[in-house]
PDB file of C-alpha atoms in Angstrom:
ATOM      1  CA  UNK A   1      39.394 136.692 -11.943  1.00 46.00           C
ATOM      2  CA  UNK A   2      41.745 135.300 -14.491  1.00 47.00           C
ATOM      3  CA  UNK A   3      43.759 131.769 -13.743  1.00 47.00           C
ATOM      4  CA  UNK A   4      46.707 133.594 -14.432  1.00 47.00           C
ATOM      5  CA  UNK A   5      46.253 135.780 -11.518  1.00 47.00           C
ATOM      6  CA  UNK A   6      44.503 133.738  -9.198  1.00 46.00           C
ATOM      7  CA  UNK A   7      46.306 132.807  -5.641  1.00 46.00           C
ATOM      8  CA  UNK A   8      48.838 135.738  -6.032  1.00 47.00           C
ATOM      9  CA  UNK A   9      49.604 137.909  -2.937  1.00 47.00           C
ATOM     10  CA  UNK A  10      49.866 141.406  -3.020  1.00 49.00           C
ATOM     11  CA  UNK A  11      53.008 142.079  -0.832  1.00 49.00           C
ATOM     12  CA  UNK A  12      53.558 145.950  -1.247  1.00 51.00           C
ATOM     13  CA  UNK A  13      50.572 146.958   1.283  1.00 53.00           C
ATOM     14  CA  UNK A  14      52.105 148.292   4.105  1.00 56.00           C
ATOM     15  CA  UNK A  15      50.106 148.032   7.688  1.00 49.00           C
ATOM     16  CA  UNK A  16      50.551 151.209  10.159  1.00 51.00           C
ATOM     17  CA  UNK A  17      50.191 150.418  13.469  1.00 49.00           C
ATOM     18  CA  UNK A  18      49.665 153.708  15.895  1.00 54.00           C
ATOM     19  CA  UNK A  19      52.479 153.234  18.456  1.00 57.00           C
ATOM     20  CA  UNK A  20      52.464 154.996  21.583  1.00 60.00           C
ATOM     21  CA  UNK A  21      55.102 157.963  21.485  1.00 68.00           C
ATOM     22  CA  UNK A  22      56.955 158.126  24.563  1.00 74.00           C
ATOM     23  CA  UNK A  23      57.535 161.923  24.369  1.00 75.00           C
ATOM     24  CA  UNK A  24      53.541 162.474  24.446  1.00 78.00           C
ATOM     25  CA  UNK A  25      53.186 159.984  27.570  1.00 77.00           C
ATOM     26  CA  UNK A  26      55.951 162.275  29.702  1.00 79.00           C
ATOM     27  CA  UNK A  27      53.904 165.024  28.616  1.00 84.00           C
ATOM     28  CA  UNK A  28      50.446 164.040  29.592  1.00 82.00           C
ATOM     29  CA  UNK A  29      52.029 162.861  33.136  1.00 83.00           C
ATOM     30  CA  UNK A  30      53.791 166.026  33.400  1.00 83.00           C
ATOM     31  CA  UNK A  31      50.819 168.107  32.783  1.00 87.00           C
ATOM     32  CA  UNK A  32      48.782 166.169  35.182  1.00 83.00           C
ATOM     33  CA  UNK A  33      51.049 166.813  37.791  1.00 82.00           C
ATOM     34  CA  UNK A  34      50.974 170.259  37.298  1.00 84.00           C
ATOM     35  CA  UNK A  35      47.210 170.667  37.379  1.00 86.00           C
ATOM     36  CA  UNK A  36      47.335 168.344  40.997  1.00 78.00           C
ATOM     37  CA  UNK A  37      49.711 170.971  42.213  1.00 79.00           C
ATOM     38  CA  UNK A  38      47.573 173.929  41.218  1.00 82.00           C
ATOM     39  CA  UNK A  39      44.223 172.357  42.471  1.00 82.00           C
ATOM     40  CA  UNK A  40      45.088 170.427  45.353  1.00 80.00           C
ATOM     41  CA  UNK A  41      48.954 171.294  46.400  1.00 82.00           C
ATOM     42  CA  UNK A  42      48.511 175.116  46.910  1.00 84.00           C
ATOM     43  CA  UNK A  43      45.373 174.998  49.199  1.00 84.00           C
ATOM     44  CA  UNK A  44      47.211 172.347  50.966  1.00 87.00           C
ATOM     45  CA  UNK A  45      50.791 174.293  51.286  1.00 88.00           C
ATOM     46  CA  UNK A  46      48.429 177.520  52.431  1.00 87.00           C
ATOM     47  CA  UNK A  47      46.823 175.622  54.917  1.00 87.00           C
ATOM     48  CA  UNK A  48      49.782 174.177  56.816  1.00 90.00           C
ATOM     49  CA  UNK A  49      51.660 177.348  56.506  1.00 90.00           C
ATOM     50  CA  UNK A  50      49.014 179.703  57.428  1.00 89.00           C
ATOM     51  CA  UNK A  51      48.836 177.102  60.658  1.00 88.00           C
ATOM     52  CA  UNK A  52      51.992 177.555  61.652  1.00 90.00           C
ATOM     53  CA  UNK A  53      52.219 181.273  61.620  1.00 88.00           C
ATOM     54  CA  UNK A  54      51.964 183.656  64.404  1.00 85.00           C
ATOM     55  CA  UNK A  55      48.288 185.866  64.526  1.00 81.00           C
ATOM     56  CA  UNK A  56      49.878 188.653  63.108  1.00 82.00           C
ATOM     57  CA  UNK A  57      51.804 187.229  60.422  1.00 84.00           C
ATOM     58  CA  UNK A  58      48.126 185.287  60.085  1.00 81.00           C
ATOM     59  CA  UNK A  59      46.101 188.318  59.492  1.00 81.00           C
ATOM     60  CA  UNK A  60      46.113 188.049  55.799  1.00 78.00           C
ATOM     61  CA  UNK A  61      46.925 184.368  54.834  1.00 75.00           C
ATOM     62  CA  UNK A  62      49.235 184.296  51.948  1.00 81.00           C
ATOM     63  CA  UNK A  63      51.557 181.426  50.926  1.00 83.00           C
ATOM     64  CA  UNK A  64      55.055 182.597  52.485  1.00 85.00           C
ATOM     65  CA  UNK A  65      56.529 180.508  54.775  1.00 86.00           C
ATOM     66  CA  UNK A  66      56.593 181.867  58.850  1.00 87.00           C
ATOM     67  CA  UNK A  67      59.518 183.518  59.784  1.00 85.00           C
ATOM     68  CA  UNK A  68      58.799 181.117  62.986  1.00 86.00           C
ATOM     69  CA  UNK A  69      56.954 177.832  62.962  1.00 89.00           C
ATOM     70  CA  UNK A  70      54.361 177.506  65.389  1.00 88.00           C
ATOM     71  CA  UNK A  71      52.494 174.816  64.295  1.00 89.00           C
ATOM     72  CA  UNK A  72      52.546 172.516  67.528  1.00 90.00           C
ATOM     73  CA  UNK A  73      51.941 175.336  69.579  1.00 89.00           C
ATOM     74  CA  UNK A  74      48.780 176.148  67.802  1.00 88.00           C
ATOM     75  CA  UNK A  75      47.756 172.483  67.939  1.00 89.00           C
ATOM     76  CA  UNK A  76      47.736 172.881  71.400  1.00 88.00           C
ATOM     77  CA  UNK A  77      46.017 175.802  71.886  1.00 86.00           C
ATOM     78  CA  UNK A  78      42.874 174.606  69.578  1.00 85.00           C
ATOM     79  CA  UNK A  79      42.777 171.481  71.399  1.00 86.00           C
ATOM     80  CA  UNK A  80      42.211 173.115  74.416  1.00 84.00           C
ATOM     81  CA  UNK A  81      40.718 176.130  73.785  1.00 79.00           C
ATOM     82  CA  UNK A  82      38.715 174.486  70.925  1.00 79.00           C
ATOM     83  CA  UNK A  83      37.639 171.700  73.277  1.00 83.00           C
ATOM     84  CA  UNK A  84      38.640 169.475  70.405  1.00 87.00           C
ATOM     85  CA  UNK A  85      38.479 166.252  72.146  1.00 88.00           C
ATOM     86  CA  UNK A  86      34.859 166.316  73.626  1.00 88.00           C
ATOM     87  CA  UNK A  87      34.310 167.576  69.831  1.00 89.00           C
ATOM     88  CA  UNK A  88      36.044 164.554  68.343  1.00 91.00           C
ATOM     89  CA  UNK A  89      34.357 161.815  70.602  1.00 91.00           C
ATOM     90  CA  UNK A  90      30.955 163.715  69.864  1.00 89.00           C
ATOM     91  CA  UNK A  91      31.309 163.579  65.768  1.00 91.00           C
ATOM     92  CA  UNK A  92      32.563 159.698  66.036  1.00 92.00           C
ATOM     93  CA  UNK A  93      29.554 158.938  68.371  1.00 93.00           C
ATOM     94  CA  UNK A  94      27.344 160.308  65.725  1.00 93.00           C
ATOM     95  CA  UNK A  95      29.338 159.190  62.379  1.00 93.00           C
ATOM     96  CA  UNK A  96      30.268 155.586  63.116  1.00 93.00           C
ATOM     97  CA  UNK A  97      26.586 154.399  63.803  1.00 94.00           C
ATOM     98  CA  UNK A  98      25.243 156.926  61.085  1.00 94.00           C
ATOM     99  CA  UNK A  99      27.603 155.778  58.469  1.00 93.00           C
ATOM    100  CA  UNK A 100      27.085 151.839  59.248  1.00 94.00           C
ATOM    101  CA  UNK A 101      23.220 151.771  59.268  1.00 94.00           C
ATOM    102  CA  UNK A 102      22.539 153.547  56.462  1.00 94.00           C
ATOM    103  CA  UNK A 103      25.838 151.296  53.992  1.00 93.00           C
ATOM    104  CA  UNK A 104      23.863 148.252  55.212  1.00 93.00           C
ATOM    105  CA  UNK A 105      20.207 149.287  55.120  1.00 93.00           C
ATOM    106  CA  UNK A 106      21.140 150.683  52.155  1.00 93.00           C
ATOM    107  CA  UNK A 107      22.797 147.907  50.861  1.00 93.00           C
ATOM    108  CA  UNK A 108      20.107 145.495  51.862  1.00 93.00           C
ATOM    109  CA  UNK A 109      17.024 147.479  50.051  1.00 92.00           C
ATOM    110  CA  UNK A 110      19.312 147.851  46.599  1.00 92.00           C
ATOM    111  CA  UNK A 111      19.592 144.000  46.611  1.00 92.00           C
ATOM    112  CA  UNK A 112      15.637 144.290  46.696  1.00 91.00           C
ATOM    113  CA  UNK A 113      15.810 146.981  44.215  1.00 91.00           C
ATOM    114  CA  UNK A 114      18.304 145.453  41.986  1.00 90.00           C
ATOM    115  CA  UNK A 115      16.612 141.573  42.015  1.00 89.00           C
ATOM    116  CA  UNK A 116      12.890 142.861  41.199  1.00 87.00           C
ATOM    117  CA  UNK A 117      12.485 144.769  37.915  1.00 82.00           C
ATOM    118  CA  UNK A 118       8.430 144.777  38.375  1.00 86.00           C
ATOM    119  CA  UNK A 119       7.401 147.761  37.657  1.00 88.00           C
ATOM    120  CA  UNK A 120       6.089 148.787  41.236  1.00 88.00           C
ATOM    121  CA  UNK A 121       9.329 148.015  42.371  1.00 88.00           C
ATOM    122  CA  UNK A 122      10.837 150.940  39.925  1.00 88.00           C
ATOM    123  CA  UNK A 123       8.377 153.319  41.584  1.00 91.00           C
ATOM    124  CA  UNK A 124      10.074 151.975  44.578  1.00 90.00           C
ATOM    125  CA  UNK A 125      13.300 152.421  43.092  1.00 89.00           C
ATOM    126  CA  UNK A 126      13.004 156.251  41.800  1.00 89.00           C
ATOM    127  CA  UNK A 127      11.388 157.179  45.222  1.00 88.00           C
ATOM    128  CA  UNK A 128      14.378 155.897  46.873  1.00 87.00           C
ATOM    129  CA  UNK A 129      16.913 158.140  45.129  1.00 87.00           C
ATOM    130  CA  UNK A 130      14.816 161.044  44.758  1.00 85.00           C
ATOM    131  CA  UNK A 131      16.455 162.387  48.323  1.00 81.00           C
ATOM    132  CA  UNK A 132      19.253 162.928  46.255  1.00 82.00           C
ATOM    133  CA  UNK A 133      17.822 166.192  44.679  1.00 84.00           C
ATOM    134  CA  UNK A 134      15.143 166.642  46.625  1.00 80.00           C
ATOM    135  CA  UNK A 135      16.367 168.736  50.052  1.00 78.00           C
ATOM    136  CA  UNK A 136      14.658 167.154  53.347  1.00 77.00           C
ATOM    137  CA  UNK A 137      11.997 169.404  55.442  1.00 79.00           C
ATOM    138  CA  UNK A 138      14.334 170.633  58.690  1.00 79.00           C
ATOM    139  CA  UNK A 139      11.251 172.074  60.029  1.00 82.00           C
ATOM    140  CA  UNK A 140       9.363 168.997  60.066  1.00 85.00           C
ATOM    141  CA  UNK A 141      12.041 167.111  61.186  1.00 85.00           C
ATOM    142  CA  UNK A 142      12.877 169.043  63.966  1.00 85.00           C
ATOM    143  CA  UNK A 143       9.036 168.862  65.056  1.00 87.00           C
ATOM    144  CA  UNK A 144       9.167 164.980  64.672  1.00 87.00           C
ATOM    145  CA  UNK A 145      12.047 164.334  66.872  1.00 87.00           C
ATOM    146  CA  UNK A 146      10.461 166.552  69.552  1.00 87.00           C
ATOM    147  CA  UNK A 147       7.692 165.007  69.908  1.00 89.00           C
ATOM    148  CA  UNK A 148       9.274 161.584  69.772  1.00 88.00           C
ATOM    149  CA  UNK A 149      12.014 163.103  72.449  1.00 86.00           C
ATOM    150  CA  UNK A 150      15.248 162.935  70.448  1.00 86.00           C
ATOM    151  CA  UNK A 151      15.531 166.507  69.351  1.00 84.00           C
ATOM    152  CA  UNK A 152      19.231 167.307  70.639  1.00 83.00           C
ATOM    153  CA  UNK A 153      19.751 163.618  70.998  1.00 88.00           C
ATOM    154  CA  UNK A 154      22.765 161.686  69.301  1.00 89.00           C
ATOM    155  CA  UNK A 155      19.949 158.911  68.233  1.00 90.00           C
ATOM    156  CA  UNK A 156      17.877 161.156  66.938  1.00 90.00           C
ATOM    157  CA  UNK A 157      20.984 162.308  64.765  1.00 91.00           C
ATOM    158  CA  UNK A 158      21.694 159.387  63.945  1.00 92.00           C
ATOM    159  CA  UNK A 159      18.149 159.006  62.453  1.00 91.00           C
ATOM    160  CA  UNK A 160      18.318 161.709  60.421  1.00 91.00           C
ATOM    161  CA  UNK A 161      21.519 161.484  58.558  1.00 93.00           C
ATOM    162  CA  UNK A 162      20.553 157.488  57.606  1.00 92.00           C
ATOM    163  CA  UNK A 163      17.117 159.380  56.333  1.00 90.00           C
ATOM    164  CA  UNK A 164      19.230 161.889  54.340  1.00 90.00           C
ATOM    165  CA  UNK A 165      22.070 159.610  52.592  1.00 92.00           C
ATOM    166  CA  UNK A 166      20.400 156.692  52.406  1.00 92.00           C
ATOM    167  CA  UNK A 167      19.700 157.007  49.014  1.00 91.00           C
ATOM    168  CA  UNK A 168      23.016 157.635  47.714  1.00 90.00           C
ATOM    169  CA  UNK A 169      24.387 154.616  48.703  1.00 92.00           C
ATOM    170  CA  UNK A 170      21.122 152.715  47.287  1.00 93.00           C
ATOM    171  CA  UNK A 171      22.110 154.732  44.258  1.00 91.00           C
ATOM    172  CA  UNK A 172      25.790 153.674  44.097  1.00 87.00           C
ATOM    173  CA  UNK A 173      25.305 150.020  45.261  1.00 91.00           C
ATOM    174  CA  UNK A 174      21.953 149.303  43.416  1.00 91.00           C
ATOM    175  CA  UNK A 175      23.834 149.128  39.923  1.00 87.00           C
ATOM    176  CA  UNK A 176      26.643 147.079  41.075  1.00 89.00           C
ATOM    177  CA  UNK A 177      24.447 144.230  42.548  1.00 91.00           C
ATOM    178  CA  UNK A 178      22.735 144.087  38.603  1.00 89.00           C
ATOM    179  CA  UNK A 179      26.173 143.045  37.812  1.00 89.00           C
ATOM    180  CA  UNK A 180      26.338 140.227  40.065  1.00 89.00           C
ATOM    181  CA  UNK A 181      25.207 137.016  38.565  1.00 89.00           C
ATOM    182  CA  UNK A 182      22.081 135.228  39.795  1.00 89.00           C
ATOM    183  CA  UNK A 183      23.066 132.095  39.408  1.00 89.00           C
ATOM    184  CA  UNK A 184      25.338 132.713  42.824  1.00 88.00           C
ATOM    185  CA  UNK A 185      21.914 133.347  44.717  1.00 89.00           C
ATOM    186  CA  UNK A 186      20.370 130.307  43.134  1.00 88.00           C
ATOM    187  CA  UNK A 187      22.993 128.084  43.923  1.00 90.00           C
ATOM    188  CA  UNK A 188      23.204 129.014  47.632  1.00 88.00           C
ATOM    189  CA  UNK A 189      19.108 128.869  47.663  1.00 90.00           C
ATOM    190  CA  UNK A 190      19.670 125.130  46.279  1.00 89.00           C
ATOM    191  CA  UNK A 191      22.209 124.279  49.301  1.00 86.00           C
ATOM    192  CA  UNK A 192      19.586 126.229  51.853  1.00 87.00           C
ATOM    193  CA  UNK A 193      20.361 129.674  52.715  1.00 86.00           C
ATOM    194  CA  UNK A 194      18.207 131.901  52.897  1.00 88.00           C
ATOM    195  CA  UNK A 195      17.823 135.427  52.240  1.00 88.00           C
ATOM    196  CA  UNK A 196      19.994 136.896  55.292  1.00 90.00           C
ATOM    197  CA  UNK A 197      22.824 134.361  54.618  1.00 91.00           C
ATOM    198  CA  UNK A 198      23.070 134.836  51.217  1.00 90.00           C
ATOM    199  CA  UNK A 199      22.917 138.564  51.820  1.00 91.00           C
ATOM    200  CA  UNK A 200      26.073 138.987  54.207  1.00 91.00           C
ATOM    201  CA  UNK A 201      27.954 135.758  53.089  1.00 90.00           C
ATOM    202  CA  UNK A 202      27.644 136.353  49.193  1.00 90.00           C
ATOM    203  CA  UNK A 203      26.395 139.828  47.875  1.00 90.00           C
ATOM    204  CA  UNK A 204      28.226 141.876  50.867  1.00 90.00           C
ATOM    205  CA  UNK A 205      31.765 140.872  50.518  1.00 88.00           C
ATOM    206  CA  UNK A 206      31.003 141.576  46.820  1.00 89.00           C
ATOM    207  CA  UNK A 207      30.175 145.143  47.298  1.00 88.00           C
ATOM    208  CA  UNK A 208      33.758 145.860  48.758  1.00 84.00           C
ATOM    209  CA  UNK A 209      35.041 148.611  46.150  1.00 83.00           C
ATOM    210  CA  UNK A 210      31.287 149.894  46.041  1.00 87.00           C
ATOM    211  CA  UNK A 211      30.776 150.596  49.786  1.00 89.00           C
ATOM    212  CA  UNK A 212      34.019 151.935  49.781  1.00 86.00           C
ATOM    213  CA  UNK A 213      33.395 154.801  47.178  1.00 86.00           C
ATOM    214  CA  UNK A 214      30.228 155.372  49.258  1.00 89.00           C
ATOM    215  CA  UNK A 215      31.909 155.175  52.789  1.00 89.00           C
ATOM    216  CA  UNK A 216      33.921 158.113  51.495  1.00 88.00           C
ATOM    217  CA  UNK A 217      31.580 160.095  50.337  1.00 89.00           C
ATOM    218  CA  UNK A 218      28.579 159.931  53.358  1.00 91.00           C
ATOM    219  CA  UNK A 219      31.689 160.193  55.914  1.00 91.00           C
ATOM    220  CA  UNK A 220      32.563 163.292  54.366  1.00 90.00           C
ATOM    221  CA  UNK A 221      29.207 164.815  54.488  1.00 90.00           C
ATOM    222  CA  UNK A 222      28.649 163.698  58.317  1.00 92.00           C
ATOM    223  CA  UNK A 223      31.916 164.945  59.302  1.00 91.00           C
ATOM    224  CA  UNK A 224      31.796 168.103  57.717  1.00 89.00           C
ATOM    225  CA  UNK A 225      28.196 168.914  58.325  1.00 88.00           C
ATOM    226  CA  UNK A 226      27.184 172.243  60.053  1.00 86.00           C
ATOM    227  CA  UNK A 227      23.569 172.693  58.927  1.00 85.00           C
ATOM    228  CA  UNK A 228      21.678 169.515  60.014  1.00 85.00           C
ATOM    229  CA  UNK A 229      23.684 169.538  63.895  1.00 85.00           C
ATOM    230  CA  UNK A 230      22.907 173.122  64.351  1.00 83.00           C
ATOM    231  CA  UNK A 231      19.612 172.589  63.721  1.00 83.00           C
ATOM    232  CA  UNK A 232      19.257 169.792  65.149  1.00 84.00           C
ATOM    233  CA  UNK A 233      21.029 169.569  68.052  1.00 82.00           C
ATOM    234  CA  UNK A 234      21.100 173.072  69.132  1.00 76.00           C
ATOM    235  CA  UNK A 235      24.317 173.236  71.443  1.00 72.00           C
ATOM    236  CA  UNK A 236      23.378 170.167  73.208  1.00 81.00           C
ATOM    237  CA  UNK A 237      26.372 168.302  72.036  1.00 83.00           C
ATOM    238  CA  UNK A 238      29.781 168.908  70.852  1.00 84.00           C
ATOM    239  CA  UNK A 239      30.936 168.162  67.459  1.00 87.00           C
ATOM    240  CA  UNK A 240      33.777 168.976  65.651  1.00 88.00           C
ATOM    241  CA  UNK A 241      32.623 171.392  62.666  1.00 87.00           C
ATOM    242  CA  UNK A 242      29.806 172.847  65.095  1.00 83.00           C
ATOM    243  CA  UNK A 243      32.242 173.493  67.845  1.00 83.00           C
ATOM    244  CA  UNK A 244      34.702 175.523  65.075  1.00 82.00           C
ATOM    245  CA  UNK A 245      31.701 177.305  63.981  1.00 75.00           C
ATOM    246  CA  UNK A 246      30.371 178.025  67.030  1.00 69.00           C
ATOM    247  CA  UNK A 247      33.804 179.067  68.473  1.00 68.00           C
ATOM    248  CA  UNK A 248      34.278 181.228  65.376  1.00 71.00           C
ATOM    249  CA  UNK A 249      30.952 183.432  64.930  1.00 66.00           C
ATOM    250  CA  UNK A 250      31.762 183.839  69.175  1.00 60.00           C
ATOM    251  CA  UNK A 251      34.558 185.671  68.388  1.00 61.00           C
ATOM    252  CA  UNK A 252      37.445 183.422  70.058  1.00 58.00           C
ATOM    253  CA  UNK A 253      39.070 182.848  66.964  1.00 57.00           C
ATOM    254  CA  UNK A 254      38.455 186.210  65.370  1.00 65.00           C
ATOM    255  CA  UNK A 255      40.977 186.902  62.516  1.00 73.00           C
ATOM    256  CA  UNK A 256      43.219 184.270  64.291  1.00 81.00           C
ATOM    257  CA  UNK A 257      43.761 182.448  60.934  1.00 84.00           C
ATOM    258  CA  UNK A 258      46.357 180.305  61.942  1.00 84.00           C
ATOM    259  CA  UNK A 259      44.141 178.641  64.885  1.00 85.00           C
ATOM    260  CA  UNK A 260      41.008 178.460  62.609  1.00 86.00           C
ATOM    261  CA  UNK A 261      43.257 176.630  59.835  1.00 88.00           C
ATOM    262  CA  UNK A 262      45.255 174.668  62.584  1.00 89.00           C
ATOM    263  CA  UNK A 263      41.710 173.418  63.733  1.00 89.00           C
ATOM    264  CA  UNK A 264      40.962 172.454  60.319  1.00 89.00           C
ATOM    265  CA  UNK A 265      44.537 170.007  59.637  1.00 90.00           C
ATOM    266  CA  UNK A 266      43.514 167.880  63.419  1.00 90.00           C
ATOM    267  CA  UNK A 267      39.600 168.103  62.131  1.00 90.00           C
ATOM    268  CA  UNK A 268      40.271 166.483  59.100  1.00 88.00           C
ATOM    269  CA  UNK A 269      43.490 164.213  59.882  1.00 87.00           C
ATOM    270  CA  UNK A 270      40.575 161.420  60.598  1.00 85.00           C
ATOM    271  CA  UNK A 271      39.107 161.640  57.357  1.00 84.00           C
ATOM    272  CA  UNK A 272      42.854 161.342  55.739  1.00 82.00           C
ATOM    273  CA  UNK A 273      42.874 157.663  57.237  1.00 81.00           C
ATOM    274  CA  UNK A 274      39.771 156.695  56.758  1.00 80.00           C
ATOM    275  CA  UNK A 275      40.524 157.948  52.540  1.00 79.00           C
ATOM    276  CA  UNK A 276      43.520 155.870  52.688  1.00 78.00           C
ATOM    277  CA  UNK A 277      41.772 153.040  54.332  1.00 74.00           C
ATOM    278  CA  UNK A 278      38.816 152.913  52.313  1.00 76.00           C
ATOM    279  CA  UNK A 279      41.012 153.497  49.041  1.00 72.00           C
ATOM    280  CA  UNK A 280      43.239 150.517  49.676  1.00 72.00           C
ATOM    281  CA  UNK A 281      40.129 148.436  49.753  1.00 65.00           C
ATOM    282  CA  UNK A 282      38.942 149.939  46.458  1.00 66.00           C
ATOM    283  CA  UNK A 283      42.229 148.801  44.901  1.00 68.00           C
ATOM    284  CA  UNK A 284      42.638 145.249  46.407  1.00 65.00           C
ATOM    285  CA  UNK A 285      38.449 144.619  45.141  1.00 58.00           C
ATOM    286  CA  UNK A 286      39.577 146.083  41.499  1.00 56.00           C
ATOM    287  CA  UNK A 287      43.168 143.942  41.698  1.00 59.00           C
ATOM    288  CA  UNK A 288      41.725 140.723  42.883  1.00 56.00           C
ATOM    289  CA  UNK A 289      38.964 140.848  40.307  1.00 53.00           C
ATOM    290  CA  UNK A 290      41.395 141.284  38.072  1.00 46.00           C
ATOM    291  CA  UNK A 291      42.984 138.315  38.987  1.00 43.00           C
ATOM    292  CA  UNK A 292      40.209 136.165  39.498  1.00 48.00           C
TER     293      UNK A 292
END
């Protein structure tokens, strides 16, 4: 390079910069609206209007509106017929325990998990989550809690679904913990915790958004469940999905379409709150990391 043309600036390059087109935003939100309407808004809208038809209008559900709305008056009758509220106190008796042993047991063994990386410990680690694809023995189950007397039991319910999703939530939580700094742990071991104070007064309120993801998930497969509880429990105890199937396959709710899907609005109005509970946790963990 020449003296003559050394220090000058070239000042006809012109930078593009992609800018956002407003046109193309309105038109991604407006086609994701569309596709939540399709997937999720017309199974809703033919639920609640198939529940608050008449049986004969119900025969074949289809999404025109009732020429009369009976939806309260088929609440009633599935609450009473249905025996809905012995069903309800039965599936929170066996949820709430079931869903809060195995988030902290689970919890509690992915700390383990997550802290030793020996290579035992990743034995440990792939035996843990292998329940995930690997279905559980219901004949050898059954057989164990009969001889240990809690076959029909709500304990020995209990016991099983911990067995069963216990390794989803060491699944979900284990990776979050490997996020979590050390140096936390180490600096409460300096001021003397130990490893039970640390646990609930450091890691725990960490795994907020985590637990949350997986409170959804295992209270939606304990709720829901039909397979295990009949099984299981054989009729000795009421619960909300048995009780609809059991009332179903009887016959009392034969082609009565709007009491089977007015069953299935109260059945799952508890798992709407607990999804909006859980959710507004997952967004005030996310926002106040964010701000931290």
């Amino acid at each position: 390079m020449s003296s003559a043309t050394f220090g000058q600036v070239k000042t006809n390059e012109r930078v593009t910069v992609n800018k956002k087109s407003p046109v193309r935003d309105v038109i991604h939100t407006v086609l994701a609206v569309l596709i939540l309407l399709i997937f999720l808004g017309v199974p809703f809208w033919l639920l609640i209007v198939t529940a608050g038809k008449s049986q004969a209008e119900a025969i074949q559900p289809n999404m025109s509106l009732p020429t009369h709305w009976q939806l309260l008056e088929n609440f009633k009758t599935v609450l009473i017929d249905g025996k809905m509220i012995q069903a309800f106190f039965g599936s929170v008796i066996v949820t709430v325990p079931s869903v809060l042993l195995t988030l902290i047991c689970g919890s509690m063994a992915a700390w383990i998990l997550a802290r030793r990386t020996t290579r035992p410990m990743a034995i440990v680690y792939a035996l843990s989550i292998s329940g995930l694809i690997l279905p559980p023995a219901v004949v050898t189950v059954m057989m164990l809690l009969k001889i240990i007397g809690l076959s029909g039991t709500a304990p020995g319910m209990v016991g099983v679904y911990v067995g069963i999703y216990l390794s989803t939530v060491i699944f979900f939580v284990t990776g979050f913990i490997r996020t979590i700094p050390v140096s936390l742990e180490e600096a409460a071991r300096i001021d003397g915790a130990g490893p039970v104070r640390i646990f609930f007064t450091i890691i725990l309120p960490l795994l907020g958004p985590t637990l949350a993801t997986a409170t959804i998930l295992v209270t939606l497969y304990i709720w829901n469940d039909v397979f295990y509880s009949l099984f299981i429990l054989s009729g000795k105890m009421d619960l909300l999905p048995l009780n609809l199937y059991n009332v179903a396959s009887a016959g009392l709710y034969l082609n009565n379409w709007h009491l089977i899907f007015a069953y299935i609005i109260l059945m799952s109005l508890p798992l709407l709150a607990i999804f909006a509970f859980t959710q507004s946790k997952i967004i005030s963990g996310i926002t106040g990391g964010a701000v931290k």
